[in-house]
Coordinates of C-alpha atoms and ligand atoms in Angstrom, one line a residue:
M126 CA 0.1 -0.1 0.0
T127 CA 1.0 3.6 -0.4
T128 CA -0.5 6.4 0.6
A129 CA -2.2 8.8 -1.8
H130 CA -3.1 12.4 -1.3
G131 CA -5.8 14.4 -3.6
Y132 CA -9.0 16.1 -3.4
A133 CA -12.3 14.9 -2.0
A134 CA -16.1 15.8 -0.9
T135 CA -17.0 14.4 2.3
S136 CA -20.7 15.3 1.5
S137 CA -23.3 17.0 -1.0
T138 CA -22.8 20.0 0.4
A139 CA -18.9 20.1 1.3
A140 CA -16.5 21.8 -0.6
L141 CA -13.6 19.6 -2.2
A142 CA -10.6 19.6 0.4
P143 CA -7.1 17.7 0.7
F144 CA -7.9 14.1 1.4
S145 CA -5.2 11.4 2.1
F146 CA -5.7 7.4 1.9
E147 CA -4.0 4.3 0.6
R148 CA -3.8 2.8 -2.8
R149 CA -3.2 -1.1 -3.3
A150 CA 0.5 -2.0 -4.2
P151 CA 0.4 -2.4 -8.0
G152 CA -0.4 -6.4 -8.5
P153 CA 1.1 -8.4 -11.4
L154 CA -1.3 -7.0 -14.0
D155 CA -1.2 -3.5 -12.5
V156 CA 0.1 -0.1 -13.9
A157 CA 1.0 2.5 -11.1
L158 CA 1.3 5.9 -12.6
D159 CA 1.7 9.6 -11.5
V160 CA -1.2 12.0 -12.0
L161 CA 0.1 15.0 -14.7
H162 CA -3.2 16.3 -15.5
C163 CA -6.8 15.6 -15.0
G164 CA -9.8 17.2 -16.6
V165 CA -12.9 19.0 -15.0
C166 CA -16.0 16.9 -16.4
H167 CA -19.4 17.9 -15.4
S168 CA -19.9 14.5 -13.8
D169 CA -17.4 15.2 -11.4
L170 CA -19.7 18.0 -10.2
H171 CA -22.9 15.9 -10.5
T172 CA -21.3 13.0 -8.3
A173 CA -19.5 15.6 -5.7
R174 CA -22.7 16.7 -5.1
N175 CA -24.6 13.4 -4.9
E176 CA -27.1 14.7 -7.9
W177 CA -27.6 11.4 -9.2
H178 CA -28.2 9.8 -5.7
N179 CA -25.6 7.1 -6.0
T180 CA -22.6 8.8 -4.3
V181 CA -20.5 7.3 -1.7
Y182 CA -18.6 9.6 0.8
P183 CA -15.9 10.5 0.7
T184 CA -16.0 11.1 -3.0
M185 CA -12.4 11.9 -5.1
P186 CA -13.7 13.1 -8.7
G187 CA -11.5 12.5 -12.0
H188 CA -11.4 10.5 -14.9
E189 CA -9.5 12.2 -17.9
I190 CA -6.3 11.4 -16.5
V191 CA -2.5 11.7 -18.0
G192 CA 0.2 10.0 -16.2
R193 CA 3.6 8.9 -16.4
V194 CA 4.3 5.0 -15.2
T195 CA 6.3 4.4 -12.4
A196 CA 5.7 0.9 -11.9
V197 CA 4.6 -2.4 -13.9
G198 CA 3.5 -5.3 -12.4
D199 CA 5.2 -8.7 -13.6
L200 CA 2.7 -9.7 -16.3
V201 CA 2.0 -6.2 -17.7
S202 CA 3.3 -6.4 -21.6
K203 CA 2.2 -3.5 -22.9
F204 CA 3.4 -0.3 -20.5
K205 CA 7.1 0.2 -19.3
V206 CA 8.2 2.4 -16.6
G207 CA 8.4 6.3 -18.4
D208 CA 5.6 5.8 -20.7
L209 CA 2.8 8.3 -20.8
V210 CA -0.7 6.7 -20.5
G211 CA -4.5 7.9 -20.4
V212 CA -7.2 6.4 -17.8
G213 CA -10.7 7.6 -18.3
C214 CA -13.8 6.8 -16.8
M215 CA -13.5 3.0 -15.8
V216 CA -10.9 1.4 -14.1
D217 CA -12.4 -2.1 -14.4
S218 CA -15.5 -4.8 -15.6
C219 CA -16.0 -8.3 -14.7
Q220 CA -14.3 -9.2 -18.2
H221 CA -16.2 -12.4 -19.0
C222 CA -19.6 -11.1 -19.8
Q223 CA -20.5 -10.7 -23.4
P224 CA -20.4 -7.0 -23.6
C225 CA -17.2 -7.1 -21.8
A226 CA -15.5 -10.1 -24.6
D227 CA -17.0 -7.7 -27.0
G228 CA -15.0 -4.6 -25.8
L229 CA -18.0 -2.8 -24.2
E230 CA -16.7 -2.9 -20.9
Q231 CA -19.2 0.2 -20.0
Y232 CA -21.8 -1.8 -20.6
C233 CA -20.5 -4.8 -18.7
D234 CA -23.7 -7.0 -17.6
N235 CA -22.1 -7.3 -13.8
G236 CA -21.3 -3.3 -13.6
F237 CA -17.9 -1.7 -14.7
T238 CA -15.9 0.1 -11.8
G239 CA -15.5 3.5 -12.4
T240 CA -12.6 5.3 -11.9
Y241 CA -14.3 6.8 -8.9
N242 CA -17.4 6.2 -6.9
G243 CA -16.4 2.5 -7.5
P244 CA -17.5 0.0 -6.6
E245 CA -14.3 -2.3 -7.0
Q246 CA -14.7 -5.7 -8.8
G247 CA -14.5 -8.3 -5.5
T248 CA -14.3 -5.8 -2.8
G249 CA -17.1 -3.5 -3.4
A250 CA -14.7 -0.8 -2.2
N251 CA -15.1 2.7 -3.1
T252 CA -12.8 3.9 -5.9
Y253 CA -11.1 7.3 -5.6
G254 CA -10.1 9.3 -9.2
G255 CA -7.8 11.6 -10.6
Y256 CA -7.8 14.4 -8.5
S257 CA -4.7 12.8 -7.1
D258 CA -1.0 12.3 -7.1
H259 CA -0.9 8.6 -8.2
M260 CA -3.1 5.7 -9.3
V261 CA -3.2 2.1 -9.5
V262 CA -4.7 0.7 -12.5
R263 CA -5.4 -2.6 -14.2
E264 CA -3.1 -2.9 -17.4
S265 CA -6.3 -3.6 -19.6
F266 CA -7.5 0.1 -18.7
V267 CA -4.5 1.9 -19.3
L268 CA -4.7 3.7 -22.7
K269 CA -1.3 4.6 -25.0
I270 CA -0.9 8.3 -25.4
S271 CA 0.8 9.3 -28.9
H272 CA 0.3 13.0 -28.9
D273 CA 3.2 15.1 -28.5
E274 CA 4.4 15.7 -24.8
G275 CA 3.6 19.5 -25.5
A276 CA 0.0 18.9 -25.4
L277 CA -0.5 16.7 -22.7
A278 CA -2.7 18.8 -20.4
A279 CA -5.0 19.2 -23.7
V280 CA -5.0 15.6 -24.4
A281 CA -6.5 14.6 -20.7
P282 CA -10.3 15.6 -21.8
L283 CA -10.1 13.2 -24.7
L284 CA -10.1 10.7 -21.9
C285 CA -14.2 11.4 -21.4
A286 CA -15.4 14.2 -23.3
G287 CA -13.6 12.8 -26.3
I288 CA -14.6 9.4 -26.1
T289 CA -18.1 10.0 -24.8
T290 CA -18.8 12.0 -28.2
Y291 CA -16.9 9.8 -30.7
S292 CA -18.4 6.8 -29.9
P293 CA -22.1 7.8 -30.8
L294 CA -21.0 9.6 -33.5
R295 CA -19.1 6.1 -34.9
Q296 CA -21.9 4.0 -34.1
W297 CA -24.2 6.4 -35.9
N298 CA -22.0 6.3 -38.9
V299 CA -21.2 10.0 -39.3
G300 CA -19.0 11.0 -42.3
P301 CA -18.6 12.7 -45.2
G302 CA -22.2 13.9 -46.5
S303 CA -23.9 13.8 -42.8
K304 CA -25.4 17.0 -41.4
V305 CA -24.8 16.6 -37.6
G306 CA -26.0 18.9 -34.8
I307 CA -24.3 19.2 -31.6
V308 CA -26.1 20.5 -28.6
G309 CA -24.3 22.4 -26.1
L310 CA -20.7 23.9 -26.3
G311 CA -19.5 23.0 -23.4
G312 CA -16.4 20.0 -22.6
L313 CA -18.3 17.5 -24.5
G314 CA -19.8 19.5 -26.9
H315 CA -16.5 21.2 -28.0
M316 CA -14.9 17.8 -28.4
G317 CA -17.9 16.9 -30.4
V318 CA -17.8 19.8 -32.9
K319 CA -14.2 19.0 -33.5
I320 CA -14.1 15.2 -33.8
A321 CA -17.5 15.0 -36.1
A322 CA -15.7 18.0 -38.2
A323 CA -12.8 15.8 -38.3
M324 CA -14.7 13.2 -39.7
G325 CA -16.1 14.7 -42.5
A326 CA -19.6 15.6 -41.4
H327 CA -21.2 19.2 -41.9
V328 CA -21.5 20.2 -38.2
V329 CA -24.3 22.9 -37.1
L330 CA -23.9 24.0 -33.4
F331 CA -26.9 24.6 -31.2
T332 CA -26.1 26.9 -28.1
T333 CA -28.1 28.8 -25.5
S334 CA -24.9 31.5 -25.4
A335 CA -24.9 33.7 -28.3
G336 CA -21.3 34.8 -27.4
K337 CA -20.1 31.1 -28.2
R338 CA -20.7 31.7 -32.1
E339 CA -17.1 32.6 -33.2
D340 CA -15.5 30.0 -31.2
A341 CA -17.7 27.4 -32.7
L342 CA -17.0 28.4 -36.2
R343 CA -13.1 28.3 -35.1
L344 CA -13.5 24.9 -33.5
G345 CA -14.9 23.2 -36.8
A346 CA -19.0 24.5 -37.0
K347 CA -20.0 25.2 -40.3
E348 CA -23.1 26.8 -39.2
V349 CA -24.2 27.9 -35.6
V350 CA -27.9 28.2 -34.2
V351 CA -28.9 29.9 -31.0
S352 CA -31.3 27.3 -29.9
R353 CA -33.3 30.1 -28.0
N354 CA -34.3 31.8 -31.4
P355 CA -37.2 30.1 -32.9
D356 CA -36.7 31.3 -36.4
E357 CA -33.0 30.0 -36.4
M358 CA -33.9 26.6 -35.3
A359 CA -37.0 26.5 -37.8
A360 CA -34.4 27.0 -40.4
H361 CA -32.9 23.7 -40.0
A362 CA -36.4 21.7 -39.7
G363 CA -36.6 18.0 -41.1
S364 CA -32.9 18.4 -42.2
L365 CA -30.4 16.8 -39.8
D366 CA -29.3 13.2 -40.1
F367 CA -27.9 13.0 -36.4
I368 CA -28.1 15.3 -33.7
L369 CA -25.6 14.8 -30.3
D370 CA -27.2 16.2 -27.0
T371 CA -24.6 17.1 -24.5
V372 CA -26.5 19.7 -22.4
A373 CA -26.2 19.0 -18.6
A374 CA -29.6 20.5 -17.8
P375 CA -33.4 19.2 -18.6
H376 CA -35.2 20.9 -21.9
D377 CA -37.4 20.5 -24.5
L378 CA -36.3 17.8 -26.7
D379 CA -39.0 18.2 -29.3
A380 CA -37.6 21.4 -30.6
F381 CA -34.4 19.1 -31.5
L382 CA -36.2 16.2 -32.6
A383 CA -38.1 18.2 -35.3
L384 CA -35.1 19.2 -36.7
L385 CA -34.4 15.4 -37.8
K386 CA -34.9 14.3 -40.8
L387 CA -36.5 10.8 -42.0
D388 CA -34.6 8.0 -39.9
G389 CA -32.5 10.5 -38.1
T390 CA -31.4 9.8 -34.8
M391 CA -30.6 11.7 -31.7
T392 CA -28.6 10.3 -28.9
L393 CA -28.6 11.7 -25.5
V394 CA -25.2 11.9 -23.6
G395 CA -25.9 15.0 -21.2
A396 CA -27.2 13.3 -17.9
P397 CA -28.9 16.1 -15.8
D398 CA -30.0 15.4 -12.5
R399 CA -33.5 15.9 -13.1
P400 CA -35.8 14.5 -16.6
H401 CA -36.3 16.3 -19.7
P402 CA -39.9 16.9 -20.2
S403 CA -41.1 13.8 -21.7
P404 CA -40.9 14.1 -25.9
N405 CA -44.2 14.1 -27.7
V406 CA -44.6 10.7 -29.5
F407 CA -45.8 12.3 -32.8
S408 CA -42.4 13.8 -32.7
L409 CA -40.9 10.4 -33.4
I410 CA -43.4 8.7 -35.0
M411 CA -44.2 11.0 -37.9
K412 CA -40.7 10.5 -39.5
R413 CA -39.5 7.2 -37.6
R414 CA -36.8 9.5 -36.0
R415 CA -35.0 7.5 -33.2
L416 CA -34.0 8.8 -29.7
A417 CA -31.1 7.1 -28.2
G418 CA -28.5 7.1 -25.7
S419 CA -25.0 6.9 -25.2
L420 CA -22.3 5.9 -22.3
I421 CA -18.6 6.9 -22.8
G422 CA -17.0 4.1 -24.6
G423 CA -15.4 0.8 -24.5
I424 CA -11.1 0.6 -23.9
R425 CA -10.8 -0.5 -27.3
Q426 CA -12.6 2.2 -28.9
T427 CA -11.2 4.7 -26.7
Q428 CA -7.3 3.7 -27.9
E429 CA -9.2 4.1 -31.3
M430 CA -10.8 7.6 -30.4
L431 CA -7.1 8.7 -29.1
D432 CA -5.5 7.8 -32.0
F433 CA -7.7 9.1 -34.3
C434 CA -7.4 12.6 -32.6
A435 CA -3.4 12.0 -32.7
R436 CA -3.7 11.5 -36.5
H437 CA -6.0 14.7 -37.0
G438 CA -4.2 16.8 -34.4
I439 CA -7.2 17.3 -32.1
V440 CA -6.8 18.4 -28.6
S441 CA -9.3 20.2 -26.2
D442 CA -9.3 23.7 -25.8
I443 CA -8.5 24.1 -22.0
E444 CA -8.1 26.5 -19.0
A445 CA -5.2 24.8 -16.9
I446 CA -6.4 25.7 -12.9
R447 CA -4.5 24.6 -9.5
M448 CA -5.9 22.0 -7.6
D449 CA -7.2 24.4 -5.0
E450 CA -9.3 26.1 -7.7
I451 CA -11.5 23.4 -8.3
N452 CA -14.2 24.6 -6.1
T453 CA -14.3 27.8 -8.0
A454 CA -14.0 25.8 -11.5
Y455 CA -17.3 24.0 -10.6
E456 CA -19.2 27.5 -10.0
R457 CA -18.2 28.7 -13.0
M458 CA -18.9 25.3 -15.0
L459 CA -22.4 25.6 -13.7
K460 CA -22.6 29.3 -15.4
S461 CA -21.3 27.4 -18.7
D462 CA -18.2 29.7 -18.0
V463 CA -15.5 27.6 -19.2
K464 CA -13.7 27.4 -22.9
Y465 CA -14.2 25.0 -22.9
R466 CA -12.6 22.3 -20.7
F467 CA -11.2 23.0 -17.1
V468 CA -7.9 20.8 -16.5
V469 CA -5.9 20.5 -13.3
D470 CA -2.3 20.6 -13.3
M471 CA -1.6 18.0 -10.8
A472 CA 1.8 19.4 -10.1
T473 CA 0.0 22.2 -8.0
L474 CA -1.5 19.6 -5.8
K475 CA 1.7 19.4 -3.4
A476 CA 1.4 23.2 -3.3
A477 CA -2.2 23.0 -2.0
Ligands
NAP291 P1 -20.3 21.1 -19.4 O1 -19.1 21.3 -19.8 O2 -20.7 22.0 -18.3 O3 -21.1 21.4 -20.7 C1 -22.7 21.9 -20.4 C2 -23.2 22.3 -21.9 O4 -24.8 22.6 -21.7 C3 -22.9 23.8 -21.4 O5 -21.4 24.6 -22.0 C4 -24.1 24.5 -22.2 O6 -23.7 24.9 -23.5 C5 -25.1 23.8 -22.2 N1 -26.0 24.2 -20.9 C6 -25.7 24.3 -19.5 N2 -26.8 24.2 -18.6 C7 -28.0 24.6 -19.7 C8 -29.1 24.9 -19.8 N3 -29.7 25.2 -18.5 N4 -30.2 25.0 -20.8 C9 -29.3 24.7 -22.2 N5 -28.0 24.5 -22.1 C10 -27.5 24.4 -20.8 O7 -20.6 19.8 -19.1 P2 -19.9 18.8 -19.6 O8 -18.8 18.2 -19.0 O9 -19.5 18.6 -21.3 O10 -20.7 17.2 -19.7 C11 -22.1 17.4 -20.2 C12 -23.1 16.5 -19.3 O11 -22.8 15.1 -19.9 C13 -23.2 16.5 -18.3 O12 -24.6 16.0 -17.6 C14 -22.0 15.1 -17.8 O13 -22.6 14.4 -16.8 C15 -22.6 14.2 -19.1 N6 -21.9 13.4 -19.2 C16 -22.1 11.9 -19.9 C17 -21.4 11.0 -20.3 C18 -22.2 9.8 -20.9 O14 -21.3 8.8 -20.9 N7 -23.1 9.6 -21.2 C19 -19.9 11.3 -20.3 C20 -19.6 12.4 -19.9 C21 -20.5 13.5 -19.2 P3 -24.5 26.1 -24.1 O15 -23.5 27.7 -23.3 O16 -23.7 26.1 -25.6 O17 -25.7 26.6 -24.4
ZN292 ZN1 -16.9 12.5 -17.8

């Protein structure tokens, strides 16, 4: 065992504060790493504040992790000391059900182990995430990073925001000729815009923040719609092949379903703490539209996404913060005041 230091919340109303705990010693199949950078996902905030009603306290968020390997177990073959690696939203799964065999660990029949908020396979213990100085992770859940070392902080958000948008875009065959809507320009949304554009799609960004228009065009959108403006929305009625909704708050889905063409699909990845108003059945049946959901992505596909982004020169647009700025960062994220992902420089943890 080693003593780890990080930032955790002890209740739904407590600010995140320094917290120390024990990490297991690396077993034969484990990789130990020092955390260099950790992105700040809206799911971290939902969890710290128990907005999904499943948080085990103390809770230490962080699942957009880039680090450097410090030790490997005897049976580890893919990594060596000094390698740059990534860890995303999962650190384990049962490894014997059909979804796991298919590389869809996020849909493990027995429940995957979250990087934070566990439960650990076998023991049921709580897991502690990337807002910490080091981690020990099973080799099969560690990713290779091939981006330039100078871009590492901006690579961290790919481990959740990147794969959560890449996976549904692939699932629904987005590519050249597709007209794709991305709803919400936050951490997930801005990655969705970049990745869909790199896949060759015509991207339309839907935002509630008129001030994000120029940024959206710079990030790769061909058109920007302020979703509060009914005329701008109506101009796209019945025209989109696919919509990816990343919004972290309940809102009217019918307004977006109306923009899909025949057989179009809208996939929800945003996970608000309260339900959306139920969509109207006629929004779906009149054009055989589909309303779907998607959860992060499997490990194999996460590696595919990282390699795709490295090839296309895609990283996140980030604002680096110190560990002791995390509570302010949460407040700003709630106001959609982040361009477009906070990433904690873990070197600042020692000072904090
Ligand atoms: P984020 O950075 O806070 O971005 C969310 C965006 O939603 C905001 O930037 C804003 O964009 C829009 N928005 C926020 N409040 C809104 C409101 N009241 N009405 C309309 N639009 C609003 O969050 P994120 O980290 O991208 O995460 C987004 C959601 O996805 C969260 O619920 C998170 O938990 C979830 N998530 C799901 C998965 C999955 O596997 N399915 C994985 C990761 C995260 P505009 O200013 O452009 O309108
Ligand atoms: Zn996340």
